[in-house]
Amino acid sequence: MNNRPLIGINMDLRASDKSRNPHSLMPTGYYDALLTAGALPIMIPPVTRESDMLPILERLDGVVLAGGDDLDPRKMGLTPHPSVNVMSERRELSDRLLCKLVQQEKIPTLGIGLGMQELNVVAGGGLFVHLPEDLPKCIPHFDPHGGAHRHTVVMRPKTRLAEIYGPGEIRVNSYHHMGVRKLAPPFRISALAPDGLIEAYEGKDPSWWVVGVQWHPENEGHISLDMQLMEAFVEAAASAKQAPALARVG
């Protein structure tokens, strides 16, 4: 089992308060899902220098861009909104660097929730700041009381997501009030919500395995549909791990 791919997961960052020092943390669902899918998870601390991040990425076979709080609208040239819960500045700087490098190095990448939004922004896309106001006719994408919420998404034919899940629609969990307004040039739509909001995208470049999903496959207790995505990602990372050896043999 020593050939299992190493998958990095970016960590969240919480500032200090009266009772604690600053600390990094990670919801267990991310690394438990990766372990179940056959990978070895590695935590990526929120480092902000390329000279620190690149040596970490050189040892990894794939990266999960995890969920979290919101990107700062001001850094995207957008007006702040009361609903926005801005992530820590250090994490945002680190995440933006990580998103730049996974694209540059073509590391197999799965963006989840916030991670999907961040990668889209860094690659040249844009976001809705608050869906109920920016897209008034949209379906609910979150429970305002904080409870569980689900809706359907429809797969686009002839996409990686359609290969993973099959054609048609699936039901996914939904916890977001931001959303993809403009898709970045490197990506194409993989799945849409019934209101037309982009719920998943994938890379156009066949040499870079990348998928971004607005829902959270790590949150559902490893149900089969969510594990299909995790397993496809881990398989892609394992294939990338073997590629250099195959190239040398050739």
XYZ file of N, CA and C in Angstrom:
750
model
N 0.818 -1.218 0.000
C 0.000 0.000 0.000
C 0.856 1.274 0.000
N 2.185 1.130 -0.197
C 3.047 2.305 -0.178
C 2.904 3.165 -1.419
N 2.187 2.669 -2.428
C 2.038 3.435 -3.662
C 0.792 4.308 -3.660
N 0.138 4.450 -2.512
C -1.050 5.300 -2.458
C -0.675 6.756 -2.738
N -1.473 7.460 -3.531
C -1.137 8.851 -3.834
C -1.241 9.740 -2.596
N -0.361 10.726 -2.537
C -0.384 11.718 -1.467
C -1.211 12.910 -1.926
N -2.263 13.217 -1.185
C -3.173 14.306 -1.540
C -3.091 15.394 -0.482
N -2.754 16.605 -0.900
C -2.711 17.731 0.021
C -4.076 18.381 0.168
N -4.372 18.848 1.370
C -5.616 19.576 1.659
C -5.233 20.886 2.340
N -5.689 22.009 1.789
C -5.374 23.287 2.426
C -6.157 23.447 3.719
N -5.509 24.001 4.720
C -6.105 24.118 6.044
C -6.765 25.479 6.224
N -7.777 25.499 7.084
C -8.417 26.752 7.451
C -7.586 27.427 8.538
N -7.856 28.684 8.782
C -7.102 29.443 9.777
C -8.069 30.260 10.614
N -7.949 30.157 11.910
C -8.777 30.925 12.828
C -7.896 31.873 13.631
N -8.322 33.116 13.700
C -7.554 34.127 14.414
C -7.640 33.904 15.921
N -6.768 34.592 16.630
C -6.785 34.483 18.084
C -7.990 35.218 18.659
N -8.398 34.797 19.841
C -9.403 35.534 20.605
C -8.973 35.520 22.069
N -9.877 35.854 22.971
C -9.501 35.981 24.380
C -9.054 34.654 24.998
N -9.506 33.535 24.406
C -9.231 32.249 25.042
C -8.262 31.361 24.274
N -7.778 31.819 23.100
C -6.911 30.926 22.334
C -5.983 31.713 21.413
N -4.904 31.066 21.050
C -3.976 31.597 20.061
C -4.483 31.266 18.663
N -3.918 31.903 17.615
C -4.311 31.536 16.248
C -4.035 30.055 16.004
N -4.902 29.414 15.250
C -4.679 27.991 14.976
C -5.254 27.612 13.623
N -4.672 26.574 13.032
C -5.170 26.000 11.786
C -5.980 24.763 12.106
N -6.961 24.464 11.242
C -7.830 23.321 11.488
C -8.353 22.769 10.178
N -8.933 21.578 10.253
C -9.408 20.883 9.061
C -10.589 19.986 9.433
N -11.769 20.163 8.810
C -12.869 19.230 9.050
C -12.452 17.797 8.688
N -12.797 16.851 9.534
C -12.317 15.484 9.349
C -12.847 14.832 8.081
N -13.995 15.303 7.569
C -14.592 14.662 6.394
C -13.660 14.622 5.200
N -12.817 15.651 5.040
C -11.920 15.688 3.888
C -10.919 14.537 3.929
N -10.209 14.412 5.043
C -9.185 13.366 5.046
C -9.760 11.976 5.233
N -10.914 11.864 5.912
C -11.546 10.548 6.012
C -12.015 10.049 4.646
N -12.590 10.955 3.836
C -13.050 10.564 2.501
C -11.881 10.154 1.622
N -10.765 10.866 1.721
C -9.584 10.517 0.929
C -9.002 9.175 1.364
N -8.959 8.936 2.664
C -8.485 7.638 3.150
C -9.368 6.508 2.630
N -10.683 6.718 2.676
C -11.615 5.706 2.184
C -11.419 5.450 0.696
N -11.059 6.511 -0.052
C -10.864 6.390 -1.494
C -9.491 5.825 -1.859
N -8.636 5.582 -0.862
C -7.352 4.939 -1.129
C -6.164 5.865 -1.193
N -6.315 7.111 -0.737
C -5.207 8.070 -0.759
C -4.679 8.296 0.652
N -3.538 8.962 0.732
C -2.977 9.400 2.006
C -3.063 10.922 2.070
N -3.856 11.471 2.979
C -4.022 12.930 3.052
C -2.867 13.597 3.787
N -2.484 14.762 3.285
C -1.426 15.574 3.879
C -1.967 16.989 4.058
N -1.836 17.534 5.259
C -2.333 18.881 5.510
C -1.349 19.939 4.983
N -1.880 20.929 4.271
C -1.068 22.035 3.759
C -1.323 23.260 4.631
N -0.327 23.717 5.387
C -0.547 24.906 6.221
C -0.663 26.152 5.352
N -1.245 27.226 5.889
C -1.453 28.440 5.093
C -0.171 29.261 4.950
N 0.776 28.727 4.194
C 2.003 29.471 3.918
C 1.740 30.424 2.756
N 2.440 31.530 2.739
C 2.122 32.582 1.763
C 3.266 32.887 0.807
N 4.383 32.152 0.924
C 5.510 32.371 0.019
C 5.634 31.190 -0.943
N 5.848 31.508 -2.211
C 6.000 30.449 -3.210
C 7.173 29.539 -2.874
N 8.233 30.094 -2.298
C 9.407 29.290 -1.946
C 9.101 28.274 -0.857
N 8.028 28.480 -0.089
C 7.582 27.500 0.904
C 6.552 26.535 0.328
N 5.676 27.054 -0.548
C 4.590 26.228 -1.070
C 5.067 25.225 -2.118
N 5.920 25.650 -3.018
C 6.335 24.769 -4.118
C 6.995 23.476 -3.640
N 7.912 23.510 -2.663
C 8.499 22.252 -2.203
C 7.477 21.285 -1.616
N 6.400 21.823 -1.037
C 5.325 20.946 -0.546
C 4.618 20.297 -1.724
N 4.249 21.111 -2.712
C 3.499 20.593 -3.859
C 4.308 19.586 -4.667
N 5.628 19.749 -4.695
C 6.467 18.819 -5.449
C 6.394 17.396 -4.898
N 5.981 17.250 -3.660
C 5.890 15.939 -3.026
C 4.488 15.332 -3.111
N 3.530 16.111 -3.631
C 2.140 15.680 -3.659
C 1.746 15.169 -5.038
N 0.722 14.304 -5.058
C 0.180 13.772 -6.309
C -1.147 14.423 -6.674
N -1.735 15.169 -5.753
C -2.994 15.844 -5.998
C -3.286 16.813 -4.874
N -4.250 17.700 -5.099
C -4.614 18.715 -4.103
C -6.132 18.830 -4.032
N -6.668 18.841 -2.816
C -8.064 19.207 -2.568
C -8.079 20.639 -2.057
N -8.828 21.503 -2.738
C -9.049 22.870 -2.276
C -10.336 22.861 -1.458
N -10.203 23.012 -0.152
C -11.315 22.778 0.760
C -12.230 23.994 0.884
N -13.388 23.754 1.467
C -14.359 24.805 1.724
C -13.956 25.685 2.884
N -14.786 26.684 3.160
C -14.491 27.603 4.256
C -15.363 28.840 4.183
N -14.876 29.926 4.755
C -15.606 31.190 4.729
C -15.499 31.831 3.349
N -15.881 33.090 3.232
C -16.001 33.745 1.928
C -14.739 34.493 1.522
N -14.499 34.527 0.204
C -13.513 35.442 -0.344
C -13.929 36.882 -0.050
N -12.942 37.758 0.102
C -13.214 39.175 0.349
C -13.666 39.830 -0.956
N -14.926 40.296 -1.045
C -15.399 40.910 -2.293
C -14.542 42.077 -2.751
N -13.976 42.829 -1.813
C -13.188 44.004 -2.180
C -11.968 43.621 -3.004
N -11.416 42.443 -2.749
C -10.241 41.999 -3.499
C -10.608 41.538 -4.905
N -11.918 41.420 -5.163
C -12.384 41.077 -6.502
C -13.009 42.292 -7.189
N -12.859 43.471 -6.576
C -13.441 44.685 -7.131
C -14.937 44.768 -6.961
N -15.485 44.056 -5.954
C -16.926 44.001 -5.734
C -17.294 44.702 -4.429
N -18.559 45.042 -4.306
C -19.043 45.731 -3.113
C -19.268 44.734 -1.979
N -18.796 45.006 -0.783
C -19.058 44.119 0.357
C -20.552 43.985 0.627
N -20.932 42.881 1.265
C -22.334 42.617 1.574
C -22.420 42.111 3.009
N -23.492 42.444 3.744
C -23.611 42.010 5.143
C -23.583 40.492 5.323
N -23.962 39.742 4.291
C -23.994 38.285 4.407
C -22.615 37.648 4.339
N -21.619 38.411 3.901
C -20.281 37.861 3.661
C -19.538 37.668 4.979
N -19.020 36.464 5.171
C -18.181 36.141 6.319
C -16.760 35.955 5.800
N -15.987 37.041 5.825
C -14.689 37.052 5.141
C -13.698 36.123 5.839
N -13.024 35.315 5.049
C -12.000 34.421 5.555
C -10.791 35.224 6.029
N -9.914 34.582 6.793
C -8.721 35.271 7.267
C -7.849 35.689 6.083
N -7.206 36.837 6.204
C -6.388 37.350 5.104
C -5.243 36.394 4.788
N -4.644 35.801 5.816
C -3.522 34.882 5.569
C -3.984 33.666 4.793
N -5.152 33.125 5.151
C -5.620 31.977 4.387
C -5.918 32.374 2.938
N -6.549 33.523 2.736
C -6.865 33.921 1.366
C -5.593 34.093 0.536
N -4.555 34.701 1.108
C -3.293 34.851 0.387
C -2.696 33.490 0.056
N -2.721 32.586 1.030
C -2.180 31.250 0.812
C -2.984 30.482 -0.232
N -4.306 30.564 -0.134
C -5.158 29.837 -1.080
C -4.983 30.352 -2.501
N -4.871 31.662 -2.648
C -4.686 32.213 -3.993
C -3.354 31.745 -4.591
N -2.315 31.690 -3.762
C -1.029 31.165 -4.225
C -1.163 29.698 -4.612
N -1.844 28.927 -3.783
C -2.028 27.503 -4.060
C -2.799 27.304 -5.364
N -3.848 28.091 -5.570
C -4.629 27.975 -6.807
C -3.776 28.308 -8.036
N -2.913 29.314 -7.907
C -2.033 29.667 -9.019
C -1.074 28.519 -9.338
N -0.522 27.905 -8.300
C 0.506 26.889 -8.510
C -0.055 25.565 -9.006
N -1.238 25.163 -8.537
C -1.783 23.892 -9.045
C -2.097 24.006 -10.530
N -2.520 25.209 -10.964
C -2.764 25.418 -12.391
C -1.439 25.448 -13.154
N -0.467 26.141 -12.617
C 0.840 26.252 -13.265
C 1.517 24.890 -13.405
N 1.451 24.077 -12.338
C 2.127 22.781 -12.321
C 1.240 21.638 -12.816
N -0.024 21.936 -13.127
C -0.991 20.947 -13.611
C -1.117 19.752 -12.655
N -1.251 20.071 -11.380
C -1.437 19.051 -10.354
C -2.908 18.653 -10.321
N -3.233 17.368 -10.340
C -4.636 16.969 -10.233
C -5.304 17.656 -9.040
N -6.452 18.279 -9.288
C -7.062 19.156 -8.287
C -8.562 18.952 -8.225
N -9.077 18.892 -6.988
C -10.514 18.870 -6.742
C -10.859 20.066 -5.873
N -11.614 21.026 -6.425
C -12.054 22.195 -5.672
C -13.451 21.973 -5.129
N -13.635 22.217 -3.841
C -14.905 21.942 -3.167
C -15.422 23.224 -2.511
N -16.654 23.616 -2.844
C -17.259 24.789 -2.204
C -16.440 26.033 -2.446
N -15.944 26.637 -1.370
C -15.072 27.800 -1.478
C -13.893 27.522 -2.407
N -13.307 26.320 -2.315
C -12.162 25.983 -3.152
C -12.485 26.061 -4.631
N -13.692 25.649 -5.001
C -14.129 25.753 -6.394
C -14.228 27.216 -6.816
N -14.750 28.061 -5.922
C -14.887 29.490 -6.229
C -13.521 30.161 -6.332
N -12.629 29.842 -5.414
C -11.296 30.451 -5.409
C -10.543 30.132 -6.699
N -10.548 28.877 -7.084
C -9.806 28.471 -8.279
C -10.354 29.179 -9.508
N -11.667 29.325 -9.567
C -12.282 30.032 -10.684
C -11.849 31.499 -10.725
N -11.815 32.156 -9.572
C -11.421 33.567 -9.512
C -9.953 33.732 -9.907
N -9.075 32.906 -9.344
C -7.640 33.021 -9.637
C -7.361 32.746 -11.114
N -8.162 31.876 -11.736
C -7.976 31.541 -13.149
C -8.635 32.547 -14.092
N -9.275 33.586 -13.540
C -9.827 34.640 -14.383
C -11.333 34.738 -14.421
N -12.022 34.026 -13.530
C -13.479 34.074 -13.486
C -13.991 35.066 -12.459
N -15.328 35.081 -12.280
C -15.954 36.009 -11.339
C -17.061 35.338 -10.555
N -17.491 35.997 -9.482
C -18.480 35.434 -8.572
C -19.675 36.361 -8.365
N -20.829 35.752 -8.061
C -21.939 36.453 -7.430
C -21.594 36.589 -5.947
N -21.837 37.754 -5.354
C -21.531 37.952 -3.937
C -22.625 37.379 -3.052
N -23.900 37.568 -3.445
C -25.009 37.060 -2.633
C -26.137 36.667 -3.573
N -26.302 35.377 -3.784
C -27.221 34.890 -4.811
C -28.651 35.407 -4.682
N -29.243 35.442 -3.486
C -30.639 35.899 -3.410
C -30.858 37.298 -3.983
N -29.811 38.138 -3.978
C -29.940 39.494 -4.526
C -29.360 39.600 -5.934
N -28.235 38.942 -6.180
C -27.602 39.032 -7.496
C -28.335 38.206 -8.546
N -29.013 37.161 -8.111
C -29.744 36.276 -9.023
C -31.110 36.003 -8.387
N -32.003 37.005 -8.391
C -33.239 36.931 -7.596
C -34.139 35.745 -7.928
N -34.084 35.225 -9.153
C -34.959 34.112 -9.529
C -34.319 32.749 -9.268
N -33.197 32.730 -8.581
C -32.531 31.443 -8.343
C -33.277 30.639 -7.287
N -33.065 29.339 -7.311
C -33.609 28.468 -6.273
C -32.815 28.699 -4.989
N -33.325 28.267 -3.835
C -32.519 28.374 -2.612
C -31.260 27.509 -2.715
N -30.135 28.087 -2.351
C -28.873 27.352 -2.353
C -28.304 27.180 -0.946
N -29.044 27.648 0.045
C -28.644 27.441 1.433
C -29.868 27.594 2.314
N -29.806 27.009 3.498
C -30.856 27.176 4.493
C -30.483 28.375 5.360
N -31.281 29.452 5.348
C -30.911 30.638 6.138
C -30.835 30.371 7.631
N -31.434 29.266 8.079
C -31.380 28.912 9.500
C -30.207 27.983 9.815
N -29.411 27.653 8.812
C -28.223 26.846 9.040
C -28.422 25.352 8.952
N -29.601 24.908 8.567
C -29.864 23.478 8.485
C -29.414 22.878 7.171
N -29.659 21.582 7.023
C -29.290 20.884 5.792
C -30.199 21.327 4.649
N -29.617 21.457 3.483
C -30.379 21.840 2.290
C -29.846 21.055 1.108
N -30.739 20.592 0.242
C -30.329 19.825 -0.932
C -31.146 20.280 -2.139
N -30.549 20.144 -3.321
C -31.282 20.381 -4.564
C -30.645 19.537 -5.660
N -31.266 19.486 -6.808
C -30.738 18.683 -7.916
C -29.713 19.481 -8.714
N -28.812 18.760 -9.354
C -27.934 19.334 -10.382
C -28.000 18.413 -11.594
N -27.862 18.994 -12.764
C -27.960 18.237 -14.017
C -26.597 18.209 -14.683
N -26.131 16.995 -15.005
C -24.830 16.839 -15.639
C -24.872 17.269 -17.101
N -23.832 17.927 -17.548
C -23.667 18.223 -18.956
C -23.163 16.961 -19.671
N -23.721 16.624 -20.837
C -23.263 15.430 -21.563
C -21.794 15.563 -21.979
N -21.146 14.426 -22.095
C -19.765 14.338 -22.601
C -18.784 15.136 -21.750
N -19.009 15.138 -20.436
C -18.081 15.776 -19.507
C -17.538 14.726 -18.546
N -16.488 15.117 -17.830
C -15.917 14.207 -16.840
C -16.934 13.872 -15.755
N -17.741 14.847 -15.348
C -18.755 14.595 -14.319
C -19.806 13.613 -14.813
N -20.191 13.707 -16.090
C -21.153 12.754 -16.647
C -20.568 11.346 -16.673
N -19.258 11.242 -16.902
C -18.606 9.931 -16.858
C -18.601 9.370 -15.442
N -18.402 10.239 -14.465
C -18.327 9.793 -13.074
C -19.703 9.411 -12.531
N -20.698 10.264 -12.775
C -22.017 10.078 -12.178
C -23.038 9.445 -13.118
N -22.731 9.461 -14.417
C -23.735 9.033 -15.381
C -24.561 10.227 -15.823
N -25.324 10.085 -16.908
C -26.136 11.200 -17.414
C -27.308 11.513 -16.491
N -27.900 12.679 -16.697
C -29.094 13.040 -15.926
C -28.759 13.888 -14.723
N -29.502 13.710 -13.635
C -29.353 14.578 -12.472
C -29.080 13.788 -11.214
N -28.496 14.457 -10.238
C -28.306 13.903 -8.903
C -28.718 14.984 -7.903
N -28.948 14.586 -6.662
C -29.230 15.534 -5.593
C -27.961 15.753 -4.784
N -27.685 17.020 -4.486
C -26.464 17.361 -3.754
C -26.812 18.258 -2.571
N -25.897 18.293 -1.580
C -26.066 19.243 -0.489
C -25.667 20.634 -0.969
N -26.162 21.661 -0.311
C -25.937 23.030 -0.780
C -25.873 23.965 0.417
N -24.723 24.662 0.561
C -24.496 25.512 1.729
C -23.994 26.903 1.356
N -24.148 27.340 0.123
C -23.436 28.533 -0.323
C -24.381 29.682 -0.675
N -23.893 30.907 -0.458
C -24.647 32.094 -0.886
C -23.906 32.836 -1.984
N -22.609 32.545 -2.173
C -21.878 33.020 -3.340
C -21.994 31.977 -4.449
N -21.624 32.342 -5.671
C -21.690 31.396 -6.774
C -20.915 31.914 -7.970
N -20.671 31.038 -8.931
C -19.904 31.408 -10.116
C -20.765 32.256 -11.052
N -20.337 33.490 -11.264
C -21.010 34.378 -12.219
C -20.397 34.241 -13.604
N -19.067 34.240 -13.654
C -18.324 34.124 -14.909
C -17.324 32.985 -14.778
N -17.389 32.030 -15.699
C -16.479 30.894 -15.646
C -15.142 31.281 -16.266
N -14.060 30.908 -15.586
C -12.722 31.234 -16.061
C -12.413 30.502 -17.370
N -11.567 31.086 -18.227
C -11.276 30.502 -19.544
C -10.762 29.065 -19.535
N -9.985 28.615 -18.512
C -9.489 27.240 -18.582
C -10.555 26.170 -18.348
N -11.778 26.571 -17.977
C -12.777 25.602 -17.539
C -13.990 25.559 -18.458
N -14.741 24.466 -18.353
C -16.025 24.328 -19.030
C -17.036 23.806 -18.015
N -18.289 24.084 -18.265
C -19.354 23.699 -17.335
C -19.523 22.181 -17.336
N -19.645 21.608 -16.136
C -19.904 20.174 -15.982
C -21.319 19.887 -15.497
N -21.855 20.780 -14.654
C -23.189 20.559 -14.103
C -23.820 21.898 -13.752
N -25.157 21.957 -13.895
C -25.919 23.165 -13.605
C -27.029 22.868 -12.604
N -27.363 23.865 -11.782
C -28.565 23.790 -10.961
C -29.774 24.058 -11.855
N -30.989 23.732 -11.396
C -32.188 23.993 -12.213
C -32.365 25.457 -12.604
N -31.786 26.381 -11.829
C -31.905 27.805 -12.155
C -30.807 28.285 -13.101
N -29.932 27.375 -13.544
C -28.872 27.736 -14.466
C -27.549 28.101 -13.814
N -27.487 28.114 -12.473
C -26.236 28.430 -11.792
C -25.231 27.291 -12.014
N -23.987 27.658 -12.254
C -22.930 26.656 -12.450
C -22.642 25.970 -11.121
N -22.831 24.660 -11.084
C -22.592 23.874 -9.873
C -21.319 23.054 -9.957
N -20.790 22.858 -11.153
C -19.538 22.121 -11.306
C -18.887 22.515 -12.614
N -17.555 22.509 -12.614
C -16.801 22.748 -13.839
C -15.623 21.786 -13.880
N -14.975 21.719 -15.043
C -13.793 20.876 -15.206
C -12.847 21.548 -16.189
N -11.605 21.086 -16.235
C -10.610 21.687 -17.097
C -10.777 21.306 -18.556
N -10.439 22.224 -19.429
C -10.441 21.945 -20.870
C -9.157 21.237 -21.305
N -8.061 21.501 -20.596
C -6.758 20.941 -20.952
C -6.712 19.466 -20.549
N -6.571 18.537 -21.509
C -6.560 17.118 -21.166
C -5.365 16.697 -20.310
N -4.332 17.533 -20.239
C -3.159 17.188 -19.438
C -3.291 17.630 -17.976
N -4.401 18.301 -17.634
C -4.626 18.731 -16.246
C -5.993 18.240 -15.785
N -6.003 17.275 -14.847
C -7.250 16.790 -14.268
C -7.675 17.783 -13.188
N -8.753 18.495 -13.431
C -9.261 19.440 -12.445
C -10.781 19.452 -12.517
N -11.401 19.372 -11.366
C -12.857 19.452 -11.229
C -13.170 20.368 -10.053
N -14.138 21.247 -10.228
C -14.637 22.073 -9.135
C -16.115 21.811 -8.934
N -16.534 21.549 -7.695
C -17.949 21.313 -7.392
C -18.391 22.251 -6.279
N -19.607 22.780 -6.413
C -20.119 23.698 -5.415
C -20.620 22.962 -4.175
N -20.962 21.694 -4.334
C -21.449 20.927 -3.182
C -20.272 20.315 -2.418
N -20.599 19.568 -1.339
C -19.572 19.066 -0.416
C -19.628 17.541 -0.315
N -18.879 16.849 -1.176
C -18.900 15.378 -1.131
C -18.277 14.805 0.136
N -17.535 15.614 0.874
C -16.912 15.106 2.104
C -17.860 15.134 3.290
N -19.058 15.696 3.134
C -19.951 15.922 4.276
C -21.047 14.879 4.452
N -21.138 13.909 3.564
C -22.335 13.061 3.541
C -22.129 11.647 4.076
N -21.072 11.463 4.854
C -20.884 10.145 5.435
C -20.471 9.081 4.429
N -19.783 9.509 3.373
C -19.236 8.585 2.370
C -20.333 7.809 1.644
N -21.440 8.493 1.282
C -22.444 7.824 0.469
C -21.858 7.579 -0.919
N -22.429 6.622 -1.635
C -21.797 6.129 -2.860
C -21.602 7.222 -3.903
N -22.585 8.115 -4.080
C -22.449 9.155 -5.090
C -21.266 10.069 -4.802
N -21.095 10.438 -3.545
C -19.990 11.323 -3.196
C -18.650 10.607 -3.318
N -18.605 9.326 -2.959
C -17.354 8.593 -3.070
C -16.975 8.364 -4.528
N -17.930 8.348 -5.432
C -17.587 8.209 -6.844
C -16.671 9.348 -7.284
N -16.973 10.556 -6.849
C -16.146 11.699 -7.210
C -14.773 11.607 -6.545
N -14.744 11.305 -5.263
C -13.472 11.177 -4.558
C -12.600 10.088 -5.173
N -13.205 8.960 -5.507
C -12.445 7.844 -6.080
C -11.909 8.191 -7.465
N -12.694 8.916 -8.264
C -12.216 9.333 -9.590
C -11.033 10.290 -9.452
N -11.105 11.184 -8.490
C -10.005 12.114 -8.246
C -8.752 11.380 -7.792
N -8.902 10.478 -6.846
C -7.747 9.723 -6.346
C -7.141 8.870 -7.458
N -7.974 8.295 -8.294
C -7.473 7.517 -9.425
C -6.662 8.401 -10.375
N -7.142 9.625 -10.620
C -6.406 10.555 -11.486
C -5.067 10.921 -10.863
N -5.053 11.139 -9.544
C -3.798 11.467 -8.868
C -2.826 10.290 -8.917
N -3.354 9.079 -8.765
C -2.501 7.890 -8.847
C -1.909 7.741 -10.243
N -2.701 8.041 -11.259
C -2.211 7.965 -12.642
C -1.119 9.005 -12.882
N -1.308 10.216 -12.334
C -0.293 11.257 -12.480
C 0.988 10.864 -11.751
N 0.841 10.181 -10.634
C 2.001 9.714 -9.860
C 2.847 8.756 -10.683
N 2.189 7.904 -11.496
C 2.897 6.909 -12.289
C 3.435 7.478 -13.602
N 2.906 8.617 -14.039
C 3.255 9.155 -15.355
C 4.751 9.408 -15.525
N 5.453 10.015 -14.549
C 6.886 10.247 -14.757
C 7.663 8.952 -14.959
N 7.305 7.913 -14.201
C 7.990 6.632 -14.354
C 7.747 6.052 -15.725
N 6.515 6.161 -16.205
C 6.199 5.642 -17.532
C 6.953 6.415 -18.615
N 7.089 7.735 -18.391
C 7.811 8.550 -19.369
C 9.276 8.141 -19.439
N 9.849 7.817 -18.254
C 11.248 7.426 -18.254
C 11.450 6.079 -18.973
N 10.474 5.172 -18.775
C 10.565 3.872 -19.422
C 10.519 4.045 -20.930
N 9.621 4.980 -21.396
C 9.491 5.217 -22.830
C 10.740 5.852 -23.401
